[in-house]
PDB file of C-alpha atoms and ligand atoms in Angstrom:
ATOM      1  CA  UNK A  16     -98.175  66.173  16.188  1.00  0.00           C
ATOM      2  CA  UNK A  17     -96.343  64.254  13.659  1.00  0.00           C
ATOM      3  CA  UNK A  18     -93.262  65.694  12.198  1.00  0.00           C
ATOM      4  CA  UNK A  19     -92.483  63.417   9.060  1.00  0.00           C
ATOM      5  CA  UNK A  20     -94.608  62.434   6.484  1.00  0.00           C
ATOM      6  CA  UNK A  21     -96.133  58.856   5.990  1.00  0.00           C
ATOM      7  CA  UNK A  22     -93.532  59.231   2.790  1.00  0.00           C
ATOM      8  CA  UNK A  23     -90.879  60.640   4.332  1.00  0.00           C
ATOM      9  CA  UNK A  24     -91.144  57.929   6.986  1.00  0.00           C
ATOM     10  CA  UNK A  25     -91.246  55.004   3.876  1.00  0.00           C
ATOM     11  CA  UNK A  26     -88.082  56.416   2.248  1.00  0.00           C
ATOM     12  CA  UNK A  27     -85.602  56.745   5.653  1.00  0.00           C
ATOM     13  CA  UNK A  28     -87.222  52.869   6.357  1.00  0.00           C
ATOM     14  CA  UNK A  29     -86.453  51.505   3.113  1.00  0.00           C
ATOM     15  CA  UNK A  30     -83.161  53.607   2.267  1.00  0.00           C
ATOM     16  CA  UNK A  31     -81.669  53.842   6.153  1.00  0.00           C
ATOM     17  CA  UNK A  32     -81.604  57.931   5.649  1.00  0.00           C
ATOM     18  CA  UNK A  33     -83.363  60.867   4.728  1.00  0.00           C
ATOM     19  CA  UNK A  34     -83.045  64.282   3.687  1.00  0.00           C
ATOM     20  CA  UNK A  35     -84.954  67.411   4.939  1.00  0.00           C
ATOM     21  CA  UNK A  36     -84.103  70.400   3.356  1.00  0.00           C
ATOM     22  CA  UNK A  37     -84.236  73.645   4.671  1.00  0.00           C
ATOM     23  CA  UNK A  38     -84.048  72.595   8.614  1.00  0.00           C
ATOM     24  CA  UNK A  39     -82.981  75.591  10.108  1.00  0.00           C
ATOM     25  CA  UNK A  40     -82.099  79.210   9.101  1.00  0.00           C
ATOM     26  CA  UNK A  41     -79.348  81.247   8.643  1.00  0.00           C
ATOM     27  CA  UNK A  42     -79.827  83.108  11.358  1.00  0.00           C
ATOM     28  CA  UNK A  43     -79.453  79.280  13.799  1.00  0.00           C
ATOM     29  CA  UNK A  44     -76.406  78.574  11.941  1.00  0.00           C
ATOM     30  CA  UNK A  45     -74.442  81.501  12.589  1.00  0.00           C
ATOM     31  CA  UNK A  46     -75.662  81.282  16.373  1.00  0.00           C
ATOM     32  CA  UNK A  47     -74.184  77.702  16.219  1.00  0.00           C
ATOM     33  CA  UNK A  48     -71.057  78.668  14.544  1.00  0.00           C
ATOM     34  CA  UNK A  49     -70.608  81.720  17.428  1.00  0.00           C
ATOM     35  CA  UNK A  50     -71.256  79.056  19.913  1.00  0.00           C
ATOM     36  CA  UNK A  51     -68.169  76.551  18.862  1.00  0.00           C
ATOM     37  CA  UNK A  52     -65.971  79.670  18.181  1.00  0.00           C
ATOM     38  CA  UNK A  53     -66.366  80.595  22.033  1.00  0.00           C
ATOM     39  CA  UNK A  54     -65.443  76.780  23.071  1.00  0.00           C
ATOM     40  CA  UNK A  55     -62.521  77.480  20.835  1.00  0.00           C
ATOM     41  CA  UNK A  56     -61.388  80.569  22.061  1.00  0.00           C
ATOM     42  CA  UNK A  57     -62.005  79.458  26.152  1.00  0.00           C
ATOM     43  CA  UNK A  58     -59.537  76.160  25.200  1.00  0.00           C
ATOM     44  CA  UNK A  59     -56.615  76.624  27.422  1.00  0.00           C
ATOM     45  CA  UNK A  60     -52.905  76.204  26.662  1.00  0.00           C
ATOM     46  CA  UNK A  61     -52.784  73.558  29.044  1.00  0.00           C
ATOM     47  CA  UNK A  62     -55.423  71.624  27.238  1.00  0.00           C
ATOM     48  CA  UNK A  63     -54.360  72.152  24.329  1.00  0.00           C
ATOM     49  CA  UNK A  64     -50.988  69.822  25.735  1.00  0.00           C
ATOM     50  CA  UNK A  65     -52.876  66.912  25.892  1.00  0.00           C
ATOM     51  CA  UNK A  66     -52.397  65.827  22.384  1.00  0.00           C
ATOM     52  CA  UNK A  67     -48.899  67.730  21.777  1.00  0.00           C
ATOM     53  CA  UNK A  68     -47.345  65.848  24.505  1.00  0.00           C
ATOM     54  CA  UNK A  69     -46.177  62.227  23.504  1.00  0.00           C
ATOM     55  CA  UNK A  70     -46.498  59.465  24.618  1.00  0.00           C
ATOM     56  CA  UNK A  71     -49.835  60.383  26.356  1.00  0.00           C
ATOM     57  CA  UNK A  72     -52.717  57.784  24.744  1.00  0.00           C
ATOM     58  CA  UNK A  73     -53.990  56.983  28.973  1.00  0.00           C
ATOM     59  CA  UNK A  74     -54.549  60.669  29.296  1.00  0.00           C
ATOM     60  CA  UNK A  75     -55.706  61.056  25.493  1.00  0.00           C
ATOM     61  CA  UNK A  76     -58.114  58.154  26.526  1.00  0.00           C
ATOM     62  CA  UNK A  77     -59.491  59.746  29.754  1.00  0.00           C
ATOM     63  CA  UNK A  78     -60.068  62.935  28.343  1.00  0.00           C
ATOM     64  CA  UNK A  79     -62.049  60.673  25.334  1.00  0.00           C
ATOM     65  CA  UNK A  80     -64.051  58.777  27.920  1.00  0.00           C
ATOM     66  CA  UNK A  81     -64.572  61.902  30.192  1.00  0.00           C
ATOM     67  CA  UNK A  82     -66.386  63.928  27.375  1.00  0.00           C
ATOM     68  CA  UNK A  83     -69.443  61.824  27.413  1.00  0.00           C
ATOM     69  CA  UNK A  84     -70.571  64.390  29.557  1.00  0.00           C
ATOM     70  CA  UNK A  85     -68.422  67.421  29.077  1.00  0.00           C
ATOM     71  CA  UNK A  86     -67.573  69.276  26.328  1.00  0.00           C
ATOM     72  CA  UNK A  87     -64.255  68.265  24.896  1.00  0.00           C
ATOM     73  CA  UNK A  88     -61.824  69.537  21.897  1.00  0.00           C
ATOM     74  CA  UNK A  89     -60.481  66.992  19.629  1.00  0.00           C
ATOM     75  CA  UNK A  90     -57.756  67.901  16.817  1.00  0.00           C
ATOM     76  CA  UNK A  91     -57.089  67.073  13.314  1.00  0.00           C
ATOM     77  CA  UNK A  92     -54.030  64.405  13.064  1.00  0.00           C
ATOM     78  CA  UNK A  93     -52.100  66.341  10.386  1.00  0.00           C
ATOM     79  CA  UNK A  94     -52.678  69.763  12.477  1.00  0.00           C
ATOM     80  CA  UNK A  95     -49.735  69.220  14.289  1.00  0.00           C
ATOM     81  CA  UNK A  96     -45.938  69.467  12.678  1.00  0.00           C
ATOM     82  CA  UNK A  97     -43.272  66.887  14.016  1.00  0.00           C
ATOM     83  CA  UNK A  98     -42.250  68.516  17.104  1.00  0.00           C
ATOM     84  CA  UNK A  99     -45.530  68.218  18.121  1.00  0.00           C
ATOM     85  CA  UNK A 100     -46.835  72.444  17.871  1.00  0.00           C
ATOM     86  CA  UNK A 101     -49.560  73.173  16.170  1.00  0.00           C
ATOM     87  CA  UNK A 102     -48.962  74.043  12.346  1.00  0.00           C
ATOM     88  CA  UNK A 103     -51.839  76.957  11.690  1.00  0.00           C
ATOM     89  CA  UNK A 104     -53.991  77.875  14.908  1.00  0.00           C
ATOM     90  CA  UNK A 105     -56.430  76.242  16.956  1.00  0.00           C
ATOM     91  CA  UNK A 106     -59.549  77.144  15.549  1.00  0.00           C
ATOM     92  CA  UNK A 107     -58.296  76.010  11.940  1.00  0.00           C
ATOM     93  CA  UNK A 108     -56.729  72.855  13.153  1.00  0.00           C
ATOM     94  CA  UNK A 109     -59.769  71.066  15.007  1.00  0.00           C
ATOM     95  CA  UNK A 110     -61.799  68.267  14.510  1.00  0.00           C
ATOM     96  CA  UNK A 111     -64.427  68.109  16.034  1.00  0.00           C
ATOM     97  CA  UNK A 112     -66.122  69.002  19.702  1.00  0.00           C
ATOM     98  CA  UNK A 113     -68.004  66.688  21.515  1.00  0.00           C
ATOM     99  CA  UNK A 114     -70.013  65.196  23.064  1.00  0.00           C
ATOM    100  CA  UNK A 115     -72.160  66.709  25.541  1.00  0.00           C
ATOM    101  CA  UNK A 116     -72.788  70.145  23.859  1.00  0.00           C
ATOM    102  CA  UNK A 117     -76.523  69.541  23.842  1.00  0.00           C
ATOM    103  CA  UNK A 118     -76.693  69.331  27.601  1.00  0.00           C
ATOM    104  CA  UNK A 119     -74.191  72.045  28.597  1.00  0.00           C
ATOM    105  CA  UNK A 120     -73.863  75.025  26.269  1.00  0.00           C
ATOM    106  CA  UNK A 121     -76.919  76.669  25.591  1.00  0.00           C
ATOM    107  CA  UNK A 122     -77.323  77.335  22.120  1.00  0.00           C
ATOM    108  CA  UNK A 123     -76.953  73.667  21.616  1.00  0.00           C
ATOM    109  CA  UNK A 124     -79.314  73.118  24.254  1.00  0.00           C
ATOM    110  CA  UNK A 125     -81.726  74.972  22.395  1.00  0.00           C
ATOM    111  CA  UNK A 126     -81.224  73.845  18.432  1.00  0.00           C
ATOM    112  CA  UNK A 127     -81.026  69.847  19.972  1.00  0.00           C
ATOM    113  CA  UNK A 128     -83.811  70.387  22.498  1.00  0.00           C
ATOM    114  CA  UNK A 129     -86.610  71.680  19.689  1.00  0.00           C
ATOM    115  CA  UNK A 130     -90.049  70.124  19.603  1.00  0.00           C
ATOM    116  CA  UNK A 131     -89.550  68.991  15.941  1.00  0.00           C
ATOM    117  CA  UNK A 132     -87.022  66.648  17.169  1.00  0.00           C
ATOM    118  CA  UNK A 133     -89.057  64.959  19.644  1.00  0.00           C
ATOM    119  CA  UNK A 134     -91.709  64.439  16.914  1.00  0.00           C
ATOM    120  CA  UNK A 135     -89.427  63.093  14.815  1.00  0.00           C
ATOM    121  CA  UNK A 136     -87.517  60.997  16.566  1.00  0.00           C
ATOM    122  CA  UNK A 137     -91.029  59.595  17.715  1.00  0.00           C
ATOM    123  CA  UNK A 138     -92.357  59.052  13.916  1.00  0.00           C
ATOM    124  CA  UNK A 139     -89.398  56.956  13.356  1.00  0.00           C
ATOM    125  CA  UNK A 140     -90.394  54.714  16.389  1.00  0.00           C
ATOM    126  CA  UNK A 141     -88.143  55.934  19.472  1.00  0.00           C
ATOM    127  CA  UNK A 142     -91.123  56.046  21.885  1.00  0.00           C
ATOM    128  CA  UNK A 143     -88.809  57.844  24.705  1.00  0.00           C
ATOM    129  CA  UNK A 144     -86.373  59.552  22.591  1.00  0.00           C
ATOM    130  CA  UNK A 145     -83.027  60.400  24.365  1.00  0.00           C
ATOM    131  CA  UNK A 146     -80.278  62.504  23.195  1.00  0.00           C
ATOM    132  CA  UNK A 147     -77.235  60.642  24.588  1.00  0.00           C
ATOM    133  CA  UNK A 148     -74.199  62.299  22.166  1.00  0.00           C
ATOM    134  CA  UNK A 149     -73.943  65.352  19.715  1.00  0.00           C
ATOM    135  CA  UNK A 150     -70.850  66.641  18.159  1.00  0.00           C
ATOM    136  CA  UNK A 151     -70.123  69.923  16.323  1.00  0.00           C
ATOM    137  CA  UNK A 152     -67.861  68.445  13.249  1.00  0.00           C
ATOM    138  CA  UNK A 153     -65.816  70.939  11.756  1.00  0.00           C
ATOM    139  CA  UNK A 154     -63.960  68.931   8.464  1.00  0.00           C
ATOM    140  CA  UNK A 155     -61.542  71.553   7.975  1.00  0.00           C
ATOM    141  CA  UNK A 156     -60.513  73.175   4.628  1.00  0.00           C
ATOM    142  CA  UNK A 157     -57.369  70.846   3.137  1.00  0.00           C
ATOM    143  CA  UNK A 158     -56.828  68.819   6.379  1.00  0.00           C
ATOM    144  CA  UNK A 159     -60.084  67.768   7.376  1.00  0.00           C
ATOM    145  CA  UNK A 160     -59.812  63.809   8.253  1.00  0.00           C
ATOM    146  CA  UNK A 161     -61.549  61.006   6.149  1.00  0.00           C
ATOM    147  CA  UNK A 162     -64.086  59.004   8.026  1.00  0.00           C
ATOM    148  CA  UNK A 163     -64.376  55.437   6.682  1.00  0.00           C
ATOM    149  CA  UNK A 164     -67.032  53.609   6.275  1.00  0.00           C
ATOM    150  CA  UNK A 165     -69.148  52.492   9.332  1.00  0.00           C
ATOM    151  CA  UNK A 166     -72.969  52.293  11.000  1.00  0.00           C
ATOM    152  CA  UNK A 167     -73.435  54.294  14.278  1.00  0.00           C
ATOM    153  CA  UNK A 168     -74.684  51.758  16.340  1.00  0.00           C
ATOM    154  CA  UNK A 169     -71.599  49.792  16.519  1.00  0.00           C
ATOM    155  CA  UNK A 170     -70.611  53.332  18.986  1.00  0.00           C
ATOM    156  CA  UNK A 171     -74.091  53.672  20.617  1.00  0.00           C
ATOM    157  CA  UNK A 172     -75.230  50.196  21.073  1.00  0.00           C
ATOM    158  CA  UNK A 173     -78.815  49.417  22.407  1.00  0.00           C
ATOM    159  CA  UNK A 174     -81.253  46.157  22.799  1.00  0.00           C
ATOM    160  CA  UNK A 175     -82.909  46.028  20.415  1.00  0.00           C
ATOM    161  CA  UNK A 176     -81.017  48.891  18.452  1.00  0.00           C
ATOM    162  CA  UNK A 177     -82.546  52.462  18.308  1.00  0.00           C
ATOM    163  CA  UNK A 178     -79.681  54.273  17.734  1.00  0.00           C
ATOM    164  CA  UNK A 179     -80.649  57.445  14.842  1.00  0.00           C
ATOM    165  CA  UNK A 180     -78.361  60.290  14.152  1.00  0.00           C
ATOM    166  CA  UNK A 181     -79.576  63.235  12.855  1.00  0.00           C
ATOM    167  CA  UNK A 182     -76.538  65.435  10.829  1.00  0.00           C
ATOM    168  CA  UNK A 183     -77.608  68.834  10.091  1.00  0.00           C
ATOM    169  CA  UNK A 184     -75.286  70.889   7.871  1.00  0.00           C
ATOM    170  CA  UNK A 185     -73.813  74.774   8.955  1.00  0.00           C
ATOM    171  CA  UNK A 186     -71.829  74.676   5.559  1.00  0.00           C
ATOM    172  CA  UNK A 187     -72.849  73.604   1.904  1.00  0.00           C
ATOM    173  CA  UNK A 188     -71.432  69.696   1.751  1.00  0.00           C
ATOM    174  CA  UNK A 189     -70.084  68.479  -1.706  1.00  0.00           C
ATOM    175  CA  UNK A 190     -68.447  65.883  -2.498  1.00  0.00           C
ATOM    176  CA  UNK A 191     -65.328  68.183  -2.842  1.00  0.00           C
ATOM    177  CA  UNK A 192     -65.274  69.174   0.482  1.00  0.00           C
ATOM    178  CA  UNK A 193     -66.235  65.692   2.277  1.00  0.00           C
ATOM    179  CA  UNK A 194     -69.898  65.427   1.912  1.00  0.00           C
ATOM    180  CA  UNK A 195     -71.442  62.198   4.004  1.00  0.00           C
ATOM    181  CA  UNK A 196     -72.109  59.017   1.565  1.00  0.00           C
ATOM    182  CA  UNK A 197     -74.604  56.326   2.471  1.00  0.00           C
ATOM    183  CA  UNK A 198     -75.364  52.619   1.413  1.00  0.00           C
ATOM    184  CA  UNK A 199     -78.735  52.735   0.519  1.00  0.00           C
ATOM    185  CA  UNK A 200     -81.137  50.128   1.980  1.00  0.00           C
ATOM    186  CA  UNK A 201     -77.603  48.548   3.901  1.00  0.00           C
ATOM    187  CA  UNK A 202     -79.578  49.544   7.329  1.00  0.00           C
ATOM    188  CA  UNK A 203     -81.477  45.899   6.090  1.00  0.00           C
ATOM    189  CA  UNK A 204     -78.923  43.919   4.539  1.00  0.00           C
ATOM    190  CA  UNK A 205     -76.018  43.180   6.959  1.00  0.00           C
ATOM    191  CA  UNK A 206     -75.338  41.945  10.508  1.00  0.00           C
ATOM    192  CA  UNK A 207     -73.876  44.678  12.804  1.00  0.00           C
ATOM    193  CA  UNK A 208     -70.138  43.799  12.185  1.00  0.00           C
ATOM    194  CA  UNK A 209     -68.781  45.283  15.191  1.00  0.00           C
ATOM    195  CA  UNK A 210     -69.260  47.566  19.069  1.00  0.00           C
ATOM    196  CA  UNK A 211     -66.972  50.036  19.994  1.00  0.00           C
ATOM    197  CA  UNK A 212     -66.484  49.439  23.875  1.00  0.00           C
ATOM    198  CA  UNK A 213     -64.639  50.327  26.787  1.00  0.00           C
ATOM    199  CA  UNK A 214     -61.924  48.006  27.509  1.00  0.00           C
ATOM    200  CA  UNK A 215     -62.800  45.530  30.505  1.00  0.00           C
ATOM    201  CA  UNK A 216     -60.563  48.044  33.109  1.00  0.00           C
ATOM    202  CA  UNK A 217     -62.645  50.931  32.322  1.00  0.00           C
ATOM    203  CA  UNK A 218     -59.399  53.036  30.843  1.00  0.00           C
ATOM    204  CA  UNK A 219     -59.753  53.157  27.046  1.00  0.00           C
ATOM    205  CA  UNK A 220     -62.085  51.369  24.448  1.00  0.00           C
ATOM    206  CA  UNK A 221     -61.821  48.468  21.977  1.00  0.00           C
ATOM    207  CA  UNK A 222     -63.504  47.118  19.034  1.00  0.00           C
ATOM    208  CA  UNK A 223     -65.362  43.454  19.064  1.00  0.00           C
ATOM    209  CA  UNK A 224     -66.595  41.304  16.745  1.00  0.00           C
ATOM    210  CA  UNK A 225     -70.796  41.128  16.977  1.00  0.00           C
ATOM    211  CA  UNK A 226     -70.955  38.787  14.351  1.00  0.00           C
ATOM    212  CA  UNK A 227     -69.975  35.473  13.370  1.00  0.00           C
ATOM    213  CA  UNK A 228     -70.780  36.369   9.659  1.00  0.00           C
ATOM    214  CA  UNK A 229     -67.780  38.590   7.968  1.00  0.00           C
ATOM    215  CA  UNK A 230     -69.512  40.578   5.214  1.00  0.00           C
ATOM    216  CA  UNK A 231     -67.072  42.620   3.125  1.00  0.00           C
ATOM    217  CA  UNK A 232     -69.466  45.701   2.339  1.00  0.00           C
ATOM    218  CA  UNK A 233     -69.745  46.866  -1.063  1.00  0.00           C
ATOM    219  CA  UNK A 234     -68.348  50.104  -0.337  1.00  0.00           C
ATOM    220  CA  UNK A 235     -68.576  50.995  -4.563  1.00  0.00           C
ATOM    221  CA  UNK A 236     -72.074  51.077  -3.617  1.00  0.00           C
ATOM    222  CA  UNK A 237     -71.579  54.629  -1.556  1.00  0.00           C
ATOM    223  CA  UNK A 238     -73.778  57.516  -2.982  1.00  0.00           C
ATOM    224  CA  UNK A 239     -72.539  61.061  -2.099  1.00  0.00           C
ATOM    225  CA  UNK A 240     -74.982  63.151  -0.492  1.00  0.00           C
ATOM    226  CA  UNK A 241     -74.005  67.196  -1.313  1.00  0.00           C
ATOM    227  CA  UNK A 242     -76.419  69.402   0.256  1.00  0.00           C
ATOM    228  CA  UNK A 243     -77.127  72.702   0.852  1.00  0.00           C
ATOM    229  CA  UNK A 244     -76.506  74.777   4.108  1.00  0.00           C
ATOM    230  CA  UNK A 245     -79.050  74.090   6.706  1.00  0.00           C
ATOM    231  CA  UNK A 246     -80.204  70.811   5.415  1.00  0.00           C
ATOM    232  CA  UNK A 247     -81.064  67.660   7.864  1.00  0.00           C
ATOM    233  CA  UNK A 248     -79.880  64.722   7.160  1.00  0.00           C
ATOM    234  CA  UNK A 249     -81.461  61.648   9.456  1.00  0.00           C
ATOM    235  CA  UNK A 250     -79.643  58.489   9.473  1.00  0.00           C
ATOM    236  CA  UNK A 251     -80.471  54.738  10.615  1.00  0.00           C
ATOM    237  CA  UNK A 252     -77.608  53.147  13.036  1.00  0.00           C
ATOM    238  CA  UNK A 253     -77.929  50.612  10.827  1.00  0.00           C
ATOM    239  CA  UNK A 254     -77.119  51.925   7.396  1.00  0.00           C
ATOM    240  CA  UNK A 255     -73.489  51.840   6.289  1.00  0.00           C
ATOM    241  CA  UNK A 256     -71.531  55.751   5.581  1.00  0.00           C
ATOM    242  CA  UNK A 257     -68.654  57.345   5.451  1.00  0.00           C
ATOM    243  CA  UNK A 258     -66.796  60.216   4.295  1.00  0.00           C
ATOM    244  CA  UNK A 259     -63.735  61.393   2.288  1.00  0.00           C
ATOM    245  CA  UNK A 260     -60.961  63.489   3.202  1.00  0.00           C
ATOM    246  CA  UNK A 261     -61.415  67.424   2.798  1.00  0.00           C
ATOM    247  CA  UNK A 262     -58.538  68.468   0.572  1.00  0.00           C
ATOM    248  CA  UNK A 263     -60.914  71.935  -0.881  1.00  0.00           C
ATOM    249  CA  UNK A 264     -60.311  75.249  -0.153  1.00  0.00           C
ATOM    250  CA  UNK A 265     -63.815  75.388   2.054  1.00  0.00           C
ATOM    251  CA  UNK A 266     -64.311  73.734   5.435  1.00  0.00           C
ATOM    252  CA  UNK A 267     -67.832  71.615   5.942  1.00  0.00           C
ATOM    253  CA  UNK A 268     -69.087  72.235   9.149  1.00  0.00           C
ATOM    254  CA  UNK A 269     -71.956  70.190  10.712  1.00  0.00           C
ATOM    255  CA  UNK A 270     -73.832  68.965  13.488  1.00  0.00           C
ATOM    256  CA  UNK A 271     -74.724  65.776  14.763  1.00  0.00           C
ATOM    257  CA  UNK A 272     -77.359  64.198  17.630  1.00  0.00           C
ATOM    258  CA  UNK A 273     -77.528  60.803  18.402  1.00  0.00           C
ATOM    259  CA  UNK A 274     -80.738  59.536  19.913  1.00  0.00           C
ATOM    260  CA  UNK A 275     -81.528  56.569  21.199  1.00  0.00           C
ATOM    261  CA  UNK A 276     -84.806  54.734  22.411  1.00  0.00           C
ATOM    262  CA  UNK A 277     -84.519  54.587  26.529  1.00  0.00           C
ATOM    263  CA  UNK A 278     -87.105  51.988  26.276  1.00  0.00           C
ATOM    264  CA  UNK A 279     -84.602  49.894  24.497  1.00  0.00           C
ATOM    265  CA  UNK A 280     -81.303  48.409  26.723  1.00  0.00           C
ATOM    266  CA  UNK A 281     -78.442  50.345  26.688  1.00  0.00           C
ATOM    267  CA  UNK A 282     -75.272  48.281  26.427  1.00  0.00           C
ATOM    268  CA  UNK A 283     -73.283  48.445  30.178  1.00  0.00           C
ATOM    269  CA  UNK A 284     -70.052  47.962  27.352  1.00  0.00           C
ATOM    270  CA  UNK A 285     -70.730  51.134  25.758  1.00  0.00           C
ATOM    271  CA  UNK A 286     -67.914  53.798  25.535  1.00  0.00           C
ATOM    272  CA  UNK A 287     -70.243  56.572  26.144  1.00  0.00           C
ATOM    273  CA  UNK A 288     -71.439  56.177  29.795  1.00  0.00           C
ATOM    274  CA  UNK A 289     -72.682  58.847  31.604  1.00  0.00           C
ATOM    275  CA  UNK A 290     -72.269  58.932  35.821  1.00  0.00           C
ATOM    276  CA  UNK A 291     -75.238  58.970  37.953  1.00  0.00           C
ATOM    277  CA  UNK A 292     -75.304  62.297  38.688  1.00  0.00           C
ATOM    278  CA  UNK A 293     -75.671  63.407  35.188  1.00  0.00           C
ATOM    279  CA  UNK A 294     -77.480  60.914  33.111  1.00  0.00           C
ATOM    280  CA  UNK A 295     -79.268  61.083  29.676  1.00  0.00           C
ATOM    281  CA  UNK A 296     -82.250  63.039  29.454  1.00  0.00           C
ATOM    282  CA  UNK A 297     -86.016  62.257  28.830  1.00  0.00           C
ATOM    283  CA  UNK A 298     -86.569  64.387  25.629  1.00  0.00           C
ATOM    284  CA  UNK A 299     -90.075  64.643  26.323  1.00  0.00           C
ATOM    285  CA  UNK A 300     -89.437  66.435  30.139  1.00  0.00           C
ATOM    286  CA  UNK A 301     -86.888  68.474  28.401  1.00  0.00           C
ATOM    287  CA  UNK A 302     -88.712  69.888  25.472  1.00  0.00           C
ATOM    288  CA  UNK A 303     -92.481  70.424  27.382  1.00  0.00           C
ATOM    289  CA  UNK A 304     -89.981  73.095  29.445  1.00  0.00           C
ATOM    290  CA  UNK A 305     -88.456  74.878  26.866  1.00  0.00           C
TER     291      UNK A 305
HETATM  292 FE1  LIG B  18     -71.425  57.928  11.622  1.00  0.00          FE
END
């Protein structure tokens, strides 16, 4: 059963996005919201030390590289005061959690692992849809981090690309509070600049050129997308986005999926690799047994 409409599957092709209101309920975001409240609260002092201690970027970087198939904490930059404590506490000072939440905590499980997923992922053209990433983004109230501009497939590269992300929001996004802001049609119009990869000894990542061409994108060109609560948002890995800062009184929580095509190649150089005891999912296998 299709998801999309033959429309709704024109406008994401021609503009690289597309916005479906009224996704999921009230009642799914609060379950969400308990559900990255408990990670919070089960964080342990001693993890917590990883990014108060200086002078730590190997550990910082295996605890990155690690999370491609755990569920890991990340913090905001200006949470923590010179001495390296935390300025307000934990659950006001994070960034984000990823990025295995889809295949380990259940309520994620459940919201990522929906039939209406599958279907859409498949009326976009992923004909074995795979979630390989999600990430519960919390863009705090005042110190919530800027996220420049960028296309998702430079982080989850495949042959031919298939990467699509698909941003649902737990909080009302303006542009006050950091809403997401797209390039329309970009998906079309420039050669992926970059890949985001692990470095050649396996122990951190790097960025490298994928492209001969330089384009300087016409970031001007960036159209703020505020939406309501509860709204999906599905994006190309093609299409050019970004951010701003969150400097409001309200935080703008969200939550992301990546998907990507396993009948497409997935780059060996990508950060996010998953061991073979625990790879990526077939969506299909997953949602017929939910
Ligand atoms: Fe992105």
């Amino acid at each position: 059963m299709p998801y999309l409409t033959p429309a709704q599957i024109e406008s994401f092709q021609t503009n690289g996005y597309l916005i479906i209101p009224d996704f999921i309920d009230a009642e799914t975001i609060k379950a969400m919201k308990a559900g990255a409240s408990e990670i919070l609260d089960a964080l342990t002092l001693e993890e917590l030390k990883i990014f108060t201690t200086e002078n730590q970027s190997d550990v910082l970087d295996h605890y990155f590289l690690e999370s491609a198939e755990k569920v890991r904490c990340f913090f905001e930059e200006e949470a923590f005061d010179e001495n390296g404590d935390l300025k307000t506490e934990k659950h006001l000072a994070i960034n984000k959690i990823g990025h295995a939440l889809h295949d380990r905590i259940p309520v994620f499980e459940e919201y990522s692992y929906q039939a209406k997923f599958l279907a859409l992922a498949q009326d976009l053209g992923l004909s074995q849809p795979q979630i390989v990433q999600s990430q519960y983004i919390f863009k705090q109230a005042k110190i919530g981090a800027k996220v420049n501009p960028h296309t998702d497939s430079t982080f989850i590269y495949t042959t031919p690309y298939s990467c699509l992300g698909a941003w649902v929001a737990l909080e009302a996004a303006s542009v006050e509070n950091g809403c997401l802001s797209f390039i329309p049609g970009s998906h079309k119009k420039y050669p992926l600049q970059e890949q985001y990869i692990r470095n050649a000894e396996g122990t951190g990542t790097t960025f490298v050129k994928t492209s001969a061409e330089r384009v300087e994108w016409p970031v001007e060109e960036l159209i703020p997308v505020e939406v309501p609560a509860g709204t999906l948002v599905l994006l190309s890995g093609e299409v050019i986005h970004a951010s701003s800062a969150n400097r409001s009184e309200r935080s703008r929580q969200s939550y992301i999926l990546h998907l990507v095509d396993a009948q497409c190649e997935w780059s060996a150089q990508n950060w996010l690799q998953r061991p073979p005891d625990s790879p990526f999912r077939d969506m299909r296998m997953v949602v017929s047994q939910h």
